[in-house]
PDB file of C-alpha atoms in Angstrom:
ATOM      1  CA  UNK M1001     100.425  91.566 111.320  1.00 95.00           C
ATOM      2  CA  UNK M1002      96.621  90.736 111.095  1.00 96.00           C
ATOM      3  CA  UNK M1003      93.688  92.634 112.024  1.00 97.00           C
ATOM      4  CA  UNK M1004      91.107  90.928 114.227  1.00 96.00           C
ATOM      5  CA  UNK M1005      89.028  90.015 111.153  1.00 95.00           C
ATOM      6  CA  UNK M1006      92.087  88.358 109.573  1.00 96.00           C
ATOM      7  CA  UNK M1007      93.168  90.917 107.063  1.00 97.00           C
ATOM      8  CA  UNK M1008      96.789  91.456 106.826  1.00 98.00           C
ATOM      9  CA  UNK M1009      98.267  94.919 107.417  1.00 97.00           C
ATOM     10  CA  UNK M1010     101.495  96.739 107.721  1.00 97.00           C
ATOM     11  CA  UNK M1011     102.357 100.046 109.384  1.00 97.00           C
ATOM     12  CA  UNK M1012     105.602 101.384 108.045  1.00 96.00           C
ATOM     13  CA  UNK M1013     107.566 104.286 106.420  1.00 93.00           C
ATOM     14  CA  UNK M1014     107.799 102.532 103.049  1.00 92.00           C
ATOM     15  CA  UNK M1015     109.688 105.147 101.095  1.00 88.00           C
ATOM     16  CA  UNK M1016     113.452 104.187 100.656  1.00 88.00           C
ATOM     17  CA  UNK M1017     115.973 106.806 101.633  1.00 85.00           C
ATOM     18  CA  UNK M1018     113.305 109.220 102.950  1.00 83.00           C
ATOM     19  CA  UNK M1019     113.418 110.915 106.379  1.00 84.00           C
ATOM     20  CA  UNK M1020     110.968 108.410 107.683  1.00 88.00           C
ATOM     21  CA  UNK M1021     108.011 110.010 106.174  1.00 89.00           C
ATOM     22  CA  UNK M1022     105.211 109.263 105.171  1.00 94.00           C
ATOM     23  CA  UNK M1023     103.963 106.888 107.756  1.00 96.00           C
ATOM     24  CA  UNK M1024     101.475 104.530 105.998  1.00 97.00           C
ATOM     25  CA  UNK M1025      98.965 101.866 107.111  1.00 97.00           C
ATOM     26  CA  UNK M1026      98.553  99.348 104.328  1.00 98.00           C
ATOM     27  CA  UNK M1027      95.646  96.993 104.575  1.00 98.00           C
ATOM     28  CA  UNK M1028      94.747  94.148 102.269  1.00 98.00           C
ATOM     29  CA  UNK M1029      91.579  91.889 101.688  1.00 96.00           C
ATOM     30  CA  UNK M1030      93.598  89.113  99.827  1.00 96.00           C
ATOM     31  CA  UNK M1031      97.167  89.563 101.011  1.00 94.00           C
ATOM     32  CA  UNK M1032      98.449  90.683  97.553  1.00 96.00           C
ATOM     33  CA  UNK M1033      96.677  94.094  96.877  1.00 97.00           C
ATOM     34  CA  UNK M1034      96.919  96.695  99.666  1.00 97.00           C
ATOM     35  CA  UNK M1035      95.043  99.916 100.240  1.00 97.00           C
ATOM     36  CA  UNK M1036      97.264 102.653 101.721  1.00 97.00           C
ATOM     37  CA  UNK M1037      96.276 105.082 104.351  1.00 97.00           C
ATOM     38  CA  UNK M1038      98.615 108.105 105.038  1.00 96.00           C
ATOM     39  CA  UNK M1039      98.843 108.293 108.987  1.00 96.00           C
ATOM     40  CA  UNK M1040     101.514 111.059 108.904  1.00 92.00           C
ATOM     41  CA  UNK M1041     103.153 113.110 106.001  1.00 90.00           C
ATOM     42  CA  UNK M1042     104.746 116.114 107.458  1.00 83.00           C
ATOM     43  CA  UNK M1043     108.384 116.365 106.039  1.00 73.00           C
ATOM     44  CA  UNK M1044     109.379 118.826 108.600  1.00 71.00           C
ATOM     45  CA  UNK M1045     111.485 116.695 110.932  1.00 64.00           C
ATOM     46  CA  UNK M1046     113.278 119.323 112.930  1.00 67.00           C
ATOM     47  CA  UNK M1047     113.988 118.115 116.352  1.00 70.00           C
ATOM     48  CA  UNK M1048     113.164 120.320 119.307  1.00 73.00           C
ATOM     49  CA  UNK M1049     116.394 119.245 121.163  1.00 73.00           C
ATOM     50  CA  UNK M1050     119.763 118.596 119.712  1.00 73.00           C
ATOM     51  CA  UNK M1051     121.266 115.103 119.671  1.00 72.00           C
ATOM     52  CA  UNK M1052     122.962 112.452 117.829  1.00 72.00           C
ATOM     53  CA  UNK M1053     120.831 110.580 115.241  1.00 69.00           C
ATOM     54  CA  UNK M1054     117.818 112.948 115.577  1.00 68.00           C
ATOM     55  CA  UNK M1055     116.771 112.545 112.076  1.00 71.00           C
ATOM     56  CA  UNK M1056     113.695 110.872 110.829  1.00 77.00           C
ATOM     57  CA  UNK M1057     110.037 112.221 111.303  1.00 86.00           C
ATOM     58  CA  UNK M1058     108.188 109.031 112.220  1.00 91.00           C
ATOM     59  CA  UNK M1059     109.623 106.043 113.910  1.00 91.00           C
ATOM     60  CA  UNK M1060     109.089 102.991 115.977  1.00 94.00           C
ATOM     61  CA  UNK M1061     105.505 102.249 114.509  1.00 96.00           C
ATOM     62  CA  UNK M1062     103.325  99.961 116.473  1.00 97.00           C
ATOM     63  CA  UNK M1063      99.660  98.991 115.778  1.00 97.00           C
ATOM     64  CA  UNK M1064      97.248  97.707 118.502  1.00 97.00           C
ATOM     65  CA  UNK M1065      93.478  96.878 118.381  1.00 96.00           C
ATOM     66  CA  UNK M1066      90.774  96.902 121.013  1.00 96.00           C
ATOM     67  CA  UNK M1067      86.990  96.950 120.761  1.00 96.00           C
ATOM     68  CA  UNK M1068      86.779  97.537 117.003  1.00 96.00           C
ATOM     69  CA  UNK M1069      89.419 100.286 117.015  1.00 97.00           C
ATOM     70  CA  UNK M1070      92.877 100.380 115.701  1.00 97.00           C
ATOM     71  CA  UNK M1071      95.718 102.464 117.160  1.00 98.00           C
ATOM     72  CA  UNK M1072      98.752 103.413 115.326  1.00 98.00           C
ATOM     73  CA  UNK M1073     101.369 104.382 118.023  1.00 98.00           C
ATOM     74  CA  UNK M1074     104.654 105.975 116.881  1.00 96.00           C
ATOM     75  CA  UNK M1075     107.369 108.387 117.817  1.00 92.00           C
ATOM     76  CA  UNK M1076     107.725 111.927 116.260  1.00 89.00           C
ATOM     77  CA  UNK M1077     111.326 113.083 116.051  1.00 85.00           C
ATOM     78  CA  UNK M1078     112.209 110.586 118.846  1.00 84.00           C
ATOM     79  CA  UNK M1079     110.867 113.106 121.365  1.00 86.00           C
ATOM     80  CA  UNK M1080     107.107 112.548 121.336  1.00 88.00           C
ATOM     81  CA  UNK M1081     104.720 109.632 121.159  1.00 94.00           C
ATOM     82  CA  UNK M1082     101.608 110.246 118.951  1.00 94.00           C
ATOM     83  CA  UNK M1083      98.582 107.906 118.567  1.00 97.00           C
ATOM     84  CA  UNK M1084      96.133 107.766 115.645  1.00 97.00           C
ATOM     85  CA  UNK M1085      92.787 105.992 116.172  1.00 97.00           C
ATOM     86  CA  UNK M1086      90.817 104.265 113.359  1.00 94.00           C
ATOM     87  CA  UNK M1087      87.754 102.366 113.157  1.00 96.00           C
ATOM     88  CA  UNK M1088      88.687  98.942 111.820  1.00 96.00           C
ATOM     89  CA  UNK M1089      85.429  98.419 109.969  1.00 95.00           C
ATOM     90  CA  UNK M1090      86.312 101.551 107.963  1.00 94.00           C
ATOM     91  CA  UNK M1091      89.596 100.281 106.753  1.00 93.00           C
TER      92      UNK M1091
END
């Protein structure tokens, strides 16, 4: 996506074959070189409740902006929804 100031960003778990960790926000000034900010990096992904496909620490990431703030919204263990807040000017 693009931030309100036009800079491209990506919010993802970019490590192949990992248990969906770390969760990284990547921001670029030119669309080619990205600065990476770690949003979550806890490899302990044990679920509270048993169930099928309960693997992967961070999932379903979404990024929203409002009033100069950025919000990374994501699930943790498919059981909780967490929000991390950033000042966009500091990215």
